[in-house]
Amino acid sequence: MATVFEKIIAGELPANILHRDDRVVAFTDIRPAAPTHVLVVPTKVIETVDDIGDEDEALVGHMIIVARDLARRLGIASDGYRLIFNCRTHGGQEVYHLHLHLLGGRVLGPLVQRG
Ligand code: 5GP
């Protein structure tokens, strides 16, 4: 079954799309956890970080380059930001289509809750 991200990529679900090229689409998160919260999503369906293949090395690098450029464009690069991949249940992954979170616009606090 297609995930919500596949539907957004196909234009079947609305989203605030900030970037699109031949390999990735980036759009704002529907439930932002920070003033800037963007998802960088490959058009290729890869369910989790654990499903990334060696052949996807350039694609994953491209996702990071797109996030870097968006951070600059959105004015959060100089103060800094966080990039996150969540993987499966313990990682808190909700949508099983690989995506990179770009978060910024405020001090984000500790990486994870301790304990
Ligand atoms: P995950 O927890 O899988 O790493 O992150 C999934 C993210 O997708 C969540 O931050 C959630 O708010 C976002 N999300 C879920 N459904 C939609 C949607 O339909 N549209 C957009 N723009 N974001 C979504």
mmCIF file with all atom_site columns, N, CA and C in Angstrom, residues 29-103:
data_model
loop_
_atom_site.group_PDB
_atom_site.id
_atom_site.type_symbol
_atom_site.label_atom_id
_atom_site.label_alt_id
_atom_site.label_comp_id
_atom_site.label_asym_id
_atom_site.label_entity_id
_atom_site.label_seq_id
_atom_site.pdbx_PDB_ins_code
_atom_site.Cartn_x
_atom_site.Cartn_y
_atom_site.Cartn_z
_atom_site.occupancy
_atom_site.B_iso_or_equiv
_atom_site.pdbx_formal_charge
_atom_site.auth_seq_id
_atom_site.auth_comp_id
_atom_site.auth_asym_id
_atom_site.auth_atom_id
_atom_site.pdbx_PDB_model_num
ATOM 1   N N  . ASP A 1 29  ? 6.778  19.599 7.107  1.00 0.00 ? 29  ASP A N  1
ATOM 2   C CA . ASP A 1 29  ? 6.119  18.564 7.909  1.00 0.00 ? 29  ASP A CA 1
ATOM 3   C C  . ASP A 1 29  ? 4.746  19.078 8.352  1.00 0.00 ? 29  ASP A C  1
ATOM 4   N N  . ILE A 1 30  ? 3.757  18.220 8.317  1.00 0.00 ? 30  ILE A N  1
ATOM 5   C CA . ILE A 1 30  ? 2.382  18.615 8.645  1.00 0.00 ? 30  ILE A CA 1
ATOM 6   C C  . ILE A 1 30  ? 2.230  18.915 10.147 1.00 0.00 ? 30  ILE A C  1
ATOM 7   N N  . ARG A 1 31  ? 3.064  18.325 10.980 1.00 0.00 ? 31  ARG A N  1
ATOM 8   C CA . ARG A 1 31  ? 3.052  18.580 12.432 1.00 0.00 ? 31  ARG A CA 1
ATOM 9   C C  . ARG A 1 31  ? 4.439  19.044 12.847 1.00 0.00 ? 31  ARG A C  1
ATOM 10  N N  . PRO A 1 32  ? 4.778  20.303 12.549 1.00 0.00 ? 32  PRO A N  1
ATOM 11  C CA . PRO A 1 32  ? 6.162  20.746 12.758 1.00 0.00 ? 32  PRO A CA 1
ATOM 12  C C  . PRO A 1 32  ? 6.580  20.693 14.222 1.00 0.00 ? 32  PRO A C  1
ATOM 13  N N  . ALA A 1 33  ? 7.780  20.165 14.456 1.00 0.00 ? 33  ALA A N  1
ATOM 14  C CA . ALA A 1 33  ? 8.341  20.057 15.807 1.00 0.00 ? 33  ALA A CA 1
ATOM 15  C C  . ALA A 1 33  ? 9.279  21.218 16.095 1.00 0.00 ? 33  ALA A C  1
ATOM 16  N N  . ALA A 1 34  ? 9.433  22.123 15.138 1.00 0.00 ? 34  ALA A N  1
ATOM 17  C CA . ALA A 1 34  ? 10.306 23.293 15.283 1.00 0.00 ? 34  ALA A CA 1
ATOM 18  C C  . ALA A 1 34  ? 9.821  24.327 14.269 1.00 0.00 ? 34  ALA A C  1
ATOM 19  N N  . PRO A 1 35  ? 10.245 25.598 14.423 1.00 0.00 ? 35  PRO A N  1
ATOM 20  C CA . PRO A 1 35  ? 9.794  26.628 13.477 1.00 0.00 ? 35  PRO A CA 1
ATOM 21  C C  . PRO A 1 35  ? 10.065 26.243 12.015 1.00 0.00 ? 35  PRO A C  1
ATOM 22  N N  . THR A 1 36  ? 11.192 25.600 11.773 1.00 0.00 ? 36  THR A N  1
ATOM 23  C CA . THR A 1 36  ? 11.457 25.033 10.439 1.00 0.00 ? 36  THR A CA 1
ATOM 24  C C  . THR A 1 36  ? 11.504 23.519 10.586 1.00 0.00 ? 36  THR A C  1
ATOM 25  N N  . HIS A 1 37  ? 10.645 22.830 9.851  1.00 0.00 ? 37  HIS A N  1
ATOM 26  C CA . HIS A 1 37  ? 10.640 21.356 9.885  1.00 0.00 ? 37  HIS A CA 1
ATOM 27  C C  . HIS A 1 37  ? 10.288 20.869 8.482  1.00 0.00 ? 37  HIS A C  1
ATOM 28  N N  . VAL A 1 38  ? 11.312 20.414 7.795  1.00 0.00 ? 38  VAL A N  1
ATOM 29  C CA . VAL A 1 38  ? 11.180 19.987 6.400  1.00 0.00 ? 38  VAL A CA 1
ATOM 30  C C  . VAL A 1 38  ? 11.549 18.510 6.312  1.00 0.00 ? 38  VAL A C  1
ATOM 31  N N  . LEU A 1 39  ? 10.879 17.795 5.423  1.00 0.00 ? 39  LEU A N  1
ATOM 32  C CA . LEU A 1 39  ? 11.188 16.398 5.156  1.00 0.00 ? 39  LEU A CA 1
ATOM 33  C C  . LEU A 1 39  ? 11.777 16.284 3.755  1.00 0.00 ? 39  LEU A C  1
ATOM 34  N N  . VAL A 1 40  ? 12.936 15.661 3.663  1.00 0.00 ? 40  VAL A N  1
ATOM 35  C CA . VAL A 1 40  ? 13.563 15.418 2.357  1.00 0.00 ? 40  VAL A CA 1
ATOM 36  C C  . VAL A 1 40  ? 13.361 13.941 2.048  1.00 0.00 ? 40  VAL A C  1
ATOM 37  N N  . VAL A 1 41  ? 12.655 13.665 0.966  1.00 0.00 ? 41  VAL A N  1
ATOM 38  C CA . VAL A 1 41  ? 12.160 12.316 0.683  1.00 0.00 ? 41  VAL A CA 1
ATOM 39  C C  . VAL A 1 41  ? 12.610 11.873 -0.715 1.00 0.00 ? 41  VAL A C  1
ATOM 40  N N  . PRO A 1 42  ? 13.249 10.719 -0.828 1.00 0.00 ? 42  PRO A N  1
ATOM 41  C CA . PRO A 1 42  ? 13.604 10.244 -2.170 1.00 0.00 ? 42  PRO A CA 1
ATOM 42  C C  . PRO A 1 42  ? 12.364 9.778  -2.927 1.00 0.00 ? 42  PRO A C  1
ATOM 43  N N  . THR A 1 43  ? 12.335 9.996  -4.219 1.00 0.00 ? 43  THR A N  1
ATOM 44  C CA . THR A 1 43  ? 11.200 9.505  -5.011 1.00 0.00 ? 43  THR A CA 1
ATOM 45  C C  . THR A 1 43  ? 11.252 7.972  -5.100 1.00 0.00 ? 43  THR A C  1
ATOM 46  N N  . LYS A 1 44  ? 12.444 7.411  -5.008 1.00 0.00 ? 44  LYS A N  1
ATOM 47  C CA . LYS A 1 44  ? 12.582 5.946  -4.966 1.00 0.00 ? 44  LYS A CA 1
ATOM 48  C C  . LYS A 1 44  ? 12.033 5.437  -3.630 1.00 0.00 ? 44  LYS A C  1
ATOM 49  N N  . VAL A 1 45  ? 11.248 4.382  -3.683 1.00 0.00 ? 45  VAL A N  1
ATOM 50  C CA . VAL A 1 45  ? 10.683 3.839  -2.450 1.00 0.00 ? 45  VAL A CA 1
ATOM 51  C C  . VAL A 1 45  ? 11.733 2.976  -1.740 1.00 0.00 ? 45  VAL A C  1
ATOM 52  N N  . ILE A 1 46  ? 12.180 3.468  -0.594 1.00 0.00 ? 46  ILE A N  1
ATOM 53  C CA . ILE A 1 46  ? 13.078 2.728  0.306  1.00 0.00 ? 46  ILE A CA 1
ATOM 54  C C  . ILE A 1 46  ? 12.387 2.832  1.662  1.00 0.00 ? 46  ILE A C  1
ATOM 55  N N  . GLU A 1 47  ? 12.068 1.714  2.285  1.00 0.00 ? 47  GLU A N  1
ATOM 56  C CA . GLU A 1 47  ? 11.220 1.791  3.487  1.00 0.00 ? 47  GLU A CA 1
ATOM 57  C C  . GLU A 1 47  ? 11.922 2.411  4.685  1.00 0.00 ? 47  GLU A C  1
ATOM 58  N N  . THR A 1 48  ? 13.145 1.972  4.962  1.00 0.00 ? 48  THR A N  1
ATOM 59  C CA . THR A 1 48  ? 13.840 2.434  6.167  1.00 0.00 ? 48  THR A CA 1
ATOM 60  C C  . THR A 1 48  ? 15.320 2.631  5.860  1.00 0.00 ? 48  THR A C  1
ATOM 61  N N  . VAL A 1 49  ? 16.030 3.230  6.801  1.00 0.00 ? 49  VAL A N  1
ATOM 62  C CA . VAL A 1 49  ? 17.485 3.359  6.661  1.00 0.00 ? 49  VAL A CA 1
ATOM 63  C C  . VAL A 1 49  ? 18.114 1.978  6.486  1.00 0.00 ? 49  VAL A C  1
ATOM 64  N N  . ASP A 1 50  ? 17.547 0.984  7.155  1.00 0.00 ? 50  ASP A N  1
ATOM 65  C CA . ASP A 1 50  ? 18.091 -0.375 7.077  1.00 0.00 ? 50  ASP A CA 1
ATOM 66  C C  . ASP A 1 50  ? 17.904 -0.990 5.694  1.00 0.00 ? 50  ASP A C  1
ATOM 67  N N  . ASP A 1 51  ? 17.027 -0.416 4.885  1.00 0.00 ? 51  ASP A N  1
ATOM 68  C CA . ASP A 1 51  ? 16.787 -0.921 3.531  1.00 0.00 ? 51  ASP A CA 1
ATOM 69  C C  . ASP A 1 51  ? 17.598 -0.177 2.477  1.00 0.00 ? 51  ASP A C  1
ATOM 70  N N  . ILE A 1 52  ? 18.400 0.812  2.905  1.00 0.00 ? 52  ILE A N  1
ATOM 71  C CA . ILE A 1 52  ? 19.254 1.522  1.952  1.00 0.00 ? 52  ILE A CA 1
ATOM 72  C C  . ILE A 1 52  ? 20.281 0.534  1.400  1.00 0.00 ? 52  ILE A C  1
ATOM 73  N N  . GLY A 1 53  ? 20.419 0.517  0.089  1.00 0.00 ? 53  GLY A N  1
ATOM 74  C CA . GLY A 1 53  ? 21.409 -0.368 -0.530 1.00 0.00 ? 53  GLY A CA 1
ATOM 75  C C  . GLY A 1 53  ? 22.699 0.371  -0.802 1.00 0.00 ? 53  GLY A C  1
ATOM 76  N N  . ASP A 1 54  ? 23.762 -0.382 -1.025 1.00 0.00 ? 54  ASP A N  1
ATOM 77  C CA . ASP A 1 54  ? 25.041 0.253  -1.363 1.00 0.00 ? 54  ASP A CA 1
ATOM 78  C C  . ASP A 1 54  ? 24.896 1.136  -2.600 1.00 0.00 ? 54  ASP A C  1
ATOM 79  N N  . GLU A 1 55  ? 23.989 0.745  -3.511 1.00 0.00 ? 55  GLU A N  1
ATOM 80  C CA . GLU A 1 55  ? 23.782 1.499  -4.744 1.00 0.00 ? 55  GLU A CA 1
ATOM 81  C C  . GLU A 1 55  ? 23.077 2.835  -4.487 1.00 0.00 ? 55  GLU A C  1
ATOM 82  N N  . ASP A 1 56  ? 22.586 3.017  -3.272 1.00 0.00 ? 56  ASP A N  1
ATOM 83  C CA . ASP A 1 56  ? 21.868 4.260  -2.926 1.00 0.00 ? 56  ASP A CA 1
ATOM 84  C C  . ASP A 1 56  ? 22.793 5.309  -2.293 1.00 0.00 ? 56  ASP A C  1
ATOM 85  N N  . GLU A 1 57  ? 24.076 5.027  -2.248 1.00 0.00 ? 57  GLU A N  1
ATOM 86  C CA . GLU A 1 57  ? 25.008 5.921  -1.565 1.00 0.00 ? 57  GLU A CA 1
ATOM 87  C C  . GLU A 1 57  ? 24.898 7.366  -2.093 1.00 0.00 ? 57  GLU A C  1
ATOM 88  N N  . ALA A 1 58  ? 24.887 7.536  -3.399 1.00 0.00 ? 58  ALA A N  1
ATOM 89  C CA . ALA A 1 58  ? 24.826 8.887  -3.971 1.00 0.00 ? 58  ALA A CA 1
ATOM 90  C C  . ALA A 1 58  ? 23.475 9.538  -3.675 1.00 0.00 ? 58  ALA A C  1
ATOM 91  N N  . LEU A 1 59  ? 22.422 8.751  -3.691 1.00 0.00 ? 59  LEU A N  1
ATOM 92  C CA . LEU A 1 59  ? 21.081 9.284  -3.403 1.00 0.00 ? 59  LEU A CA 1
ATOM 93  C C  . LEU A 1 59  ? 21.017 9.831  -1.973 1.00 0.00 ? 59  LEU A C  1
ATOM 94  N N  . VAL A 1 60  ? 21.548 9.081  -1.028 1.00 0.00 ? 60  VAL A N  1
ATOM 95  C CA . VAL A 1 60  ? 21.512 9.518  0.375  1.00 0.00 ? 60  VAL A CA 1
ATOM 96  C C  . VAL A 1 60  ? 22.386 10.770 0.552  1.00 0.00 ? 60  VAL A C  1
ATOM 97  N N  . GLY A 1 61  ? 23.510 10.791 -0.128 1.00 0.00 ? 61  GLY A N  1
ATOM 98  C CA . GLY A 1 61  ? 24.339 12.000 -0.104 1.00 0.00 ? 61  GLY A CA 1
ATOM 99  C C  . GLY A 1 61  ? 23.592 13.185 -0.685 1.00 0.00 ? 61  GLY A C  1
ATOM 100 N N  . HIS A 1 62  ? 22.856 12.953 -1.737 1.00 0.00 ? 62  HIS A N  1
ATOM 101 C CA . HIS A 1 62  ? 22.067 14.018 -2.366 1.00 0.00 ? 62  HIS A CA 1
ATOM 102 C C  . HIS A 1 62  ? 21.002 14.550 -1.405 1.00 0.00 ? 62  HIS A C  1
ATOM 103 N N  . MET A 1 63  ? 20.385 13.649 -0.641 1.00 0.00 ? 63  MET A N  1
ATOM 104 C CA . MET A 1 63  ? 19.378 14.094 0.345  1.00 0.00 ? 63  MET A CA 1
ATOM 105 C C  . MET A 1 63  ? 20.005 15.090 1.332  1.00 0.00 ? 63  MET A C  1
ATOM 106 N N  . ILE A 1 64  ? 21.222 14.812 1.740  1.00 0.00 ? 64  ILE A N  1
ATOM 107 C CA . ILE A 1 64  ? 21.890 15.701 2.705  1.00 0.00 ? 64  ILE A CA 1
ATOM 108 C C  . ILE A 1 64  ? 22.260 17.032 2.043  1.00 0.00 ? 64  ILE A C  1
ATOM 109 N N  . ILE A 1 65  ? 22.713 16.982 0.806  1.00 0.00 ? 65  ILE A N  1
ATOM 110 C CA . ILE A 1 65  ? 23.049 18.215 0.087  1.00 0.00 ? 65  ILE A CA 1
ATOM 111 C C  . ILE A 1 65  ? 21.795 19.080 -0.095 1.00 0.00 ? 65  ILE A C  1
ATOM 112 N N  . VAL A 1 66  ? 20.668 18.449 -0.416 1.00 0.00 ? 66  VAL A N  1
ATOM 113 C CA . VAL A 1 66  ? 19.405 19.192 -0.572 1.00 0.00 ? 66  VAL A CA 1
ATOM 114 C C  . VAL A 1 66  ? 19.009 19.817 0.767  1.00 0.00 ? 66  VAL A C  1
ATOM 115 N N  . ALA A 1 67  ? 19.162 19.065 1.864  1.00 0.00 ? 67  ALA A N  1
ATOM 116 C CA . ALA A 1 67  ? 18.845 19.611 3.188  1.00 0.00 ? 67  ALA A CA 1
ATOM 117 C C  . ALA A 1 67  ? 19.758 20.795 3.515  1.00 0.00 ? 67  ALA A C  1
ATOM 118 N N  . ARG A 1 68  ? 21.029 20.663 3.206  1.00 0.00 ? 68  ARG A N  1
ATOM 119 C CA . ARG A 1 68  ? 21.983 21.765 3.429  1.00 0.00 ? 68  ARG A CA 1
ATOM 120 C C  . ARG A 1 68  ? 21.550 23.022 2.675  1.00 0.00 ? 68  ARG A C  1
ATOM 121 N N  . ASP A 1 69  ? 21.191 22.860 1.405  1.00 0.00 ? 69  ASP A N  1
ATOM 122 C CA . ASP A 1 69  ? 20.796 24.011 0.587  1.00 0.00 ? 69  ASP A CA 1
ATOM 123 C C  . ASP A 1 69  ? 19.485 24.619 1.086  1.00 0.00 ? 69  ASP A C  1
ATOM 124 N N  . LEU A 1 70  ? 18.543 23.773 1.508  1.00 0.00 ? 70  LEU A N  1
ATOM 125 C CA . LEU A 1 70  ? 17.269 24.284 2.038  1.00 0.00 ? 70  LEU A CA 1
ATOM 126 C C  . LEU A 1 70  ? 17.506 25.060 3.332  1.00 0.00 ? 70  LEU A C  1
ATOM 127 N N  . ALA A 1 71  ? 18.402 24.559 4.185  1.00 0.00 ? 71  ALA A N  1
ATOM 128 C CA . ALA A 1 71  ? 18.711 25.257 5.443  1.00 0.00 ? 71  ALA A CA 1
ATOM 129 C C  . ALA A 1 71  ? 19.236 26.658 5.143  1.00 0.00 ? 71  ALA A C  1
ATOM 130 N N  . ARG A 1 72  ? 20.085 26.766 4.141  1.00 0.00 ? 72  ARG A N  1
ATOM 131 C CA . ARG A 1 72  ? 20.600 28.092 3.746  1.00 0.00 ? 72  ARG A CA 1
ATOM 132 C C  . ARG A 1 72  ? 19.466 28.967 3.218  1.00 0.00 ? 72  ARG A C  1
ATOM 133 N N  . ARG A 1 73  ? 18.663 28.385 2.335  1.00 0.00 ? 73  ARG A N  1
ATOM 134 C CA . ARG A 1 73  ? 17.561 29.128 1.706  1.00 0.00 ? 73  ARG A CA 1
ATOM 135 C C  . ARG A 1 73  ? 16.538 29.591 2.734  1.00 0.00 ? 73  ARG A C  1
ATOM 136 N N  . LEU A 1 74  ? 16.308 28.786 3.752  1.00 0.00 ? 74  LEU A N  1
ATOM 137 C CA . LEU A 1 74  ? 15.290 29.104 4.760  1.00 0.00 ? 74  LEU A CA 1
ATOM 138 C C  . LEU A 1 74  ? 15.858 29.930 5.911  1.00 0.00 ? 74  LEU A C  1
ATOM 139 N N  . GLY A 1 75  ? 17.148 30.242 5.824  1.00 0.00 ? 75  GLY A N  1
ATOM 140 C CA . GLY A 1 75  ? 17.749 31.177 6.777  1.00 0.00 ? 75  GLY A CA 1
ATOM 141 C C  . GLY A 1 75  ? 18.096 30.593 8.131  1.00 0.00 ? 75  GLY A C  1
ATOM 142 N N  . ILE A 1 76  ? 18.279 29.270 8.210  1.00 0.00 ? 76  ILE A N  1
ATOM 143 C CA . ILE A 1 76  ? 18.594 28.658 9.509  1.00 0.00 ? 76  ILE A CA 1
ATOM 144 C C  . ILE A 1 76  ? 20.016 28.115 9.570  1.00 0.00 ? 76  ILE A C  1
ATOM 145 N N  . ALA A 1 77  ? 20.764 28.277 8.480  1.00 0.00 ? 77  ALA A N  1
ATOM 146 C CA . ALA A 1 77  ? 22.083 27.619 8.422  1.00 0.00 ? 77  ALA A CA 1
ATOM 147 C C  . ALA A 1 77  ? 23.079 28.235 9.399  1.00 0.00 ? 77  ALA A C  1
ATOM 148 N N  . SER A 1 78  ? 23.083 29.554 9.511  1.00 0.00 ? 78  SER A N  1
ATOM 149 C CA . SER A 1 78  ? 24.130 30.168 10.340 1.00 0.00 ? 78  SER A CA 1
ATOM 150 C C  . SER A 1 78  ? 23.931 29.853 11.819 1.00 0.00 ? 78  SER A C  1
ATOM 151 N N  . ASP A 1 79  ? 22.704 29.760 12.281 1.00 0.00 ? 79  ASP A N  1
ATOM 152 C CA . ASP A 1 79  ? 22.460 29.403 13.690 1.00 0.00 ? 79  ASP A CA 1
ATOM 153 C C  . ASP A 1 79  ? 22.556 27.896 13.921 1.00 0.00 ? 79  ASP A C  1
ATOM 154 N N  . GLY A 1 80  ? 22.383 27.132 12.878 1.00 0.00 ? 80  GLY A N  1
ATOM 155 C CA . GLY A 1 80  ? 22.510 25.682 12.982 1.00 0.00 ? 80  GLY A CA 1
ATOM 156 C C  . GLY A 1 80  ? 21.171 24.970 13.004 1.00 0.00 ? 80  GLY A C  1
ATOM 157 N N  . TYR A 1 81  ? 21.248 23.676 12.822 1.00 0.00 ? 81  TYR A N  1
ATOM 158 C CA . TYR A 1 81  ? 20.024 22.877 12.678 1.00 0.00 ? 81  TYR A CA 1
ATOM 159 C C  . TYR A 1 81  ? 20.349 21.422 12.953 1.00 0.00 ? 81  TYR A C  1
ATOM 160 N N  . ARG A 1 82  ? 19.344 20.565 12.851 1.00 0.00 ? 82  ARG A N  1
ATOM 161 C CA . ARG A 1 82  ? 19.542 19.131 13.100 1.00 0.00 ? 82  ARG A CA 1
ATOM 162 C C  . ARG A 1 82  ? 18.953 18.331 11.948 1.00 0.00 ? 82  ARG A C  1
ATOM 163 N N  . LEU A 1 83  ? 19.672 17.291 11.537 1.00 0.00 ? 83  LEU A N  1
ATOM 164 C CA . LEU A 1 83  ? 19.176 16.349 10.528 1.00 0.00 ? 83  LEU A CA 1
ATOM 165 C C  . LEU A 1 83  ? 18.952 15.005 11.212 1.00 0.00 ? 83  LEU A C  1
ATOM 166 N N  . ILE A 1 84  ? 17.783 14.418 10.992 1.00 0.00 ? 84  ILE A N  1
ATOM 167 C CA . ILE A 1 84  ? 17.435 13.164 11.680 1.00 0.00 ? 84  ILE A CA 1
ATOM 168 C C  . ILE A 1 84  ? 16.843 12.152 10.698 1.00 0.00 ? 84  ILE A C  1
ATOM 169 N N  . PHE A 1 85  ? 17.331 10.908 10.810 1.00 0.00 ? 85  PHE A N  1
ATOM 170 C CA . PHE A 1 85  ? 16.668 9.760  10.187 1.00 0.00 ? 85  PHE A CA 1
ATOM 171 C C  . PHE A 1 85  ? 16.130 8.900  11.327 1.00 0.00 ? 85  PHE A C  1
ATOM 172 N N  . ASN A 1 86  ? 14.861 8.622  11.365 1.00 0.00 ? 86  ASN A N  1
ATOM 173 C CA . ASN A 1 86  ? 14.310 7.670  12.328 1.00 0.00 ? 86  ASN A CA 1
ATOM 174 C C  . ASN A 1 86  ? 14.177 6.314  11.634 1.00 0.00 ? 86  ASN A C  1
ATOM 175 N N  . CYS A 1 87  ? 14.573 5.257  12.337 1.00 0.00 ? 87  CYS A N  1
ATOM 176 C CA . CYS A 1 87  ? 14.499 3.909  11.734 1.00 0.00 ? 87  CYS A CA 1
ATOM 177 C C  . CYS A 1 87  ? 13.669 2.967  12.598 1.00 0.00 ? 87  CYS A C  1
ATOM 178 N N  . ARG A 1 88  ? 12.562 2.518  12.035 1.00 0.00 ? 88  ARG A N  1
ATOM 179 C CA . ARG A 1 88  ? 11.686 1.487  12.632 1.00 0.00 ? 88  ARG A CA 1
ATOM 180 C C  . ARG A 1 88  ? 11.196 1.871  14.042 1.00 0.00 ? 88  ARG A C  1
ATOM 181 N N  . THR A 1 89  ? 10.735 0.889  14.774 1.00 0.00 ? 89  THR A N  1
ATOM 182 C CA . THR A 1 89  ? 9.978  1.146  16.011 1.00 0.00 ? 89  THR A CA 1
ATOM 183 C C  . THR A 1 89  ? 10.786 1.900  17.062 1.00 0.00 ? 89  THR A C  1
ATOM 184 N N  . HIS A 1 90  ? 11.972 1.414  17.374 1.00 0.00 ? 90  HIS A N  1
ATOM 185 C CA . HIS A 1 90  ? 12.750 2.077  18.421 1.00 0.00 ? 90  HIS A CA 1
ATOM 186 C C  . HIS A 1 90  ? 13.224 3.457  17.985 1.00 0.00 ? 90  HIS A C  1
ATOM 187 N N  . GLY A 1 91  ? 13.366 3.667  16.697 1.00 0.00 ? 91  GLY A N  1
ATOM 188 C CA . GLY A 1 91  ? 13.745 4.983  16.179 1.00 0.00 ? 91  GLY A CA 1
ATOM 189 C C  . GLY A 1 91  ? 12.577 5.949  16.099 1.00 0.00 ? 91  GLY A C  1
ATOM 190 N N  . GLY A 1 92  ? 11.359 5.440  16.318 1.00 0.00 ? 92  GLY A N  1
ATOM 191 C CA . GLY A 1 92  ? 10.179 6.301  16.286 1.00 0.00 ? 92  GLY A CA 1
ATOM 192 C C  . GLY A 1 92  ? 9.687  6.602  14.878 1.00 0.00 ? 92  GLY A C  1
ATOM 193 N N  . GLN A 1 93  ? 9.997  5.701  13.932 1.00 0.00 ? 93  GLN A N  1
ATOM 194 C CA . GLN A 1 93  ? 9.570  5.942  12.549 1.00 0.00 ? 93  GLN A CA 1
ATOM 195 C C  . GLN A 1 93  ? 8.075  5.713  12.407 1.00 0.00 ? 93  GLN A C  1
ATOM 196 N N  . GLU A 1 94  ? 7.415  6.685  11.787 1.00 0.00 ? 94  GLU A N  1
ATOM 197 C CA . GLU A 1 94  ? 5.959  6.640  11.622 1.00 0.00 ? 94  GLU A CA 1
ATOM 198 C C  . GLU A 1 94  ? 5.601  6.311  10.171 1.00 0.00 ? 94  GLU A C  1
ATOM 199 N N  . VAL A 1 95  ? 6.326  6.906  9.240  1.00 0.00 ? 95  VAL A N  1
ATOM 200 C CA . VAL A 1 95  ? 6.048  6.691  7.821  1.00 0.00 ? 95  VAL A CA 1
ATOM 201 C C  . VAL A 1 95  ? 7.188  5.844  7.229  1.00 0.00 ? 95  VAL A C  1
ATOM 202 N N  . TYR A 1 96  ? 6.816  4.683  6.673  1.00 0.00 ? 96  TYR A N  1
ATOM 203 C CA . TYR A 1 96  ? 7.824  3.739  6.179  1.00 0.00 ? 96  TYR A CA 1
ATOM 204 C C  . TYR A 1 96  ? 8.179  4.024  4.717  1.00 0.00 ? 96  TYR A C  1
ATOM 205 N N  . HIS A 1 97  ? 8.684  5.208  4.528  1.00 0.00 ? 97  HIS A N  1
ATOM 206 C CA . HIS A 1 97  ? 9.302  5.642  3.272  1.00 0.00 ? 97  HIS A CA 1
ATOM 207 C C  . HIS A 1 97  ? 10.435 6.560  3.724  1.00 0.00 ? 97  HIS A C  1
ATOM 208 N N  . LEU A 1 98  ? 11.667 6.181  3.406  1.00 0.00 ? 98  LEU A N  1
ATOM 209 C CA . LEU A 1 98  ? 12.847 6.901  3.889  1.00 0.00 ? 98  LEU A CA 1
ATOM 210 C C  . LEU A 1 98  ? 12.669 8.421  3.811  1.00 0.00 ? 98  LEU A C  1
ATOM 211 N N  . HIS A 1 99  ? 13.054 9.114  4.874  1.00 0.00 ? 99  HIS A N  1
ATOM 212 C CA . HIS A 1 99  ? 13.007 10.583 4.847  1.00 0.00 ? 99  HIS A CA 1
ATOM 213 C C  . HIS A 1 99  ? 13.995 11.145 5.847  1.00 0.00 ? 99  HIS A C  1
ATOM 214 N N  . LEU A 1 100 ? 14.477 12.331 5.514  1.00 0.00 ? 100 LEU A N  1
ATOM 215 C CA . LEU A 1 100 ? 15.428 13.054 6.358  1.00 0.00 ? 100 LEU A CA 1
ATOM 216 C C  . LEU A 1 100 ? 14.713 14.271 6.918  1.00 0.00 ? 100 LEU A C  1
ATOM 217 N N  . HIS A 1 101 ? 14.668 14.375 8.253  1.00 0.00 ? 101 HIS A N  1
ATOM 218 C CA . HIS A 1 101 ? 14.083 15.559 8.884  1.00 0.00 ? 101 HIS A CA 1
ATOM 219 C C  . HIS A 1 101 ? 15.129 16.669 8.937  1.00 0.00 ? 101 HIS A C  1
ATOM 220 N N  . LEU A 1 102 ? 14.745 17.871 8.518  1.00 0.00 ? 102 LEU A N  1
ATOM 221 C CA . LEU A 1 102 ? 15.558 19.080 8.702  1.00 0.00 ? 102 LEU A CA 1
ATOM 222 C C  . LEU A 1 102 ? 14.809 19.952 9.702  1.00 0.00 ? 102 LEU A C  1
ATOM 223 N N  . LEU A 1 103 ? 15.437 20.150 10.876 1.00 0.00 ? 103 LEU A N  1
ATOM 224 C CA . LEU A 1 103 ? 14.786 20.883 11.968 1.00 0.00 ? 103 LEU A CA 1
ATOM 225 C C  . LEU A 1 103 ? 15.643 22.059 12.378 1.00 0.00 ? 103 LEU A C  1
#
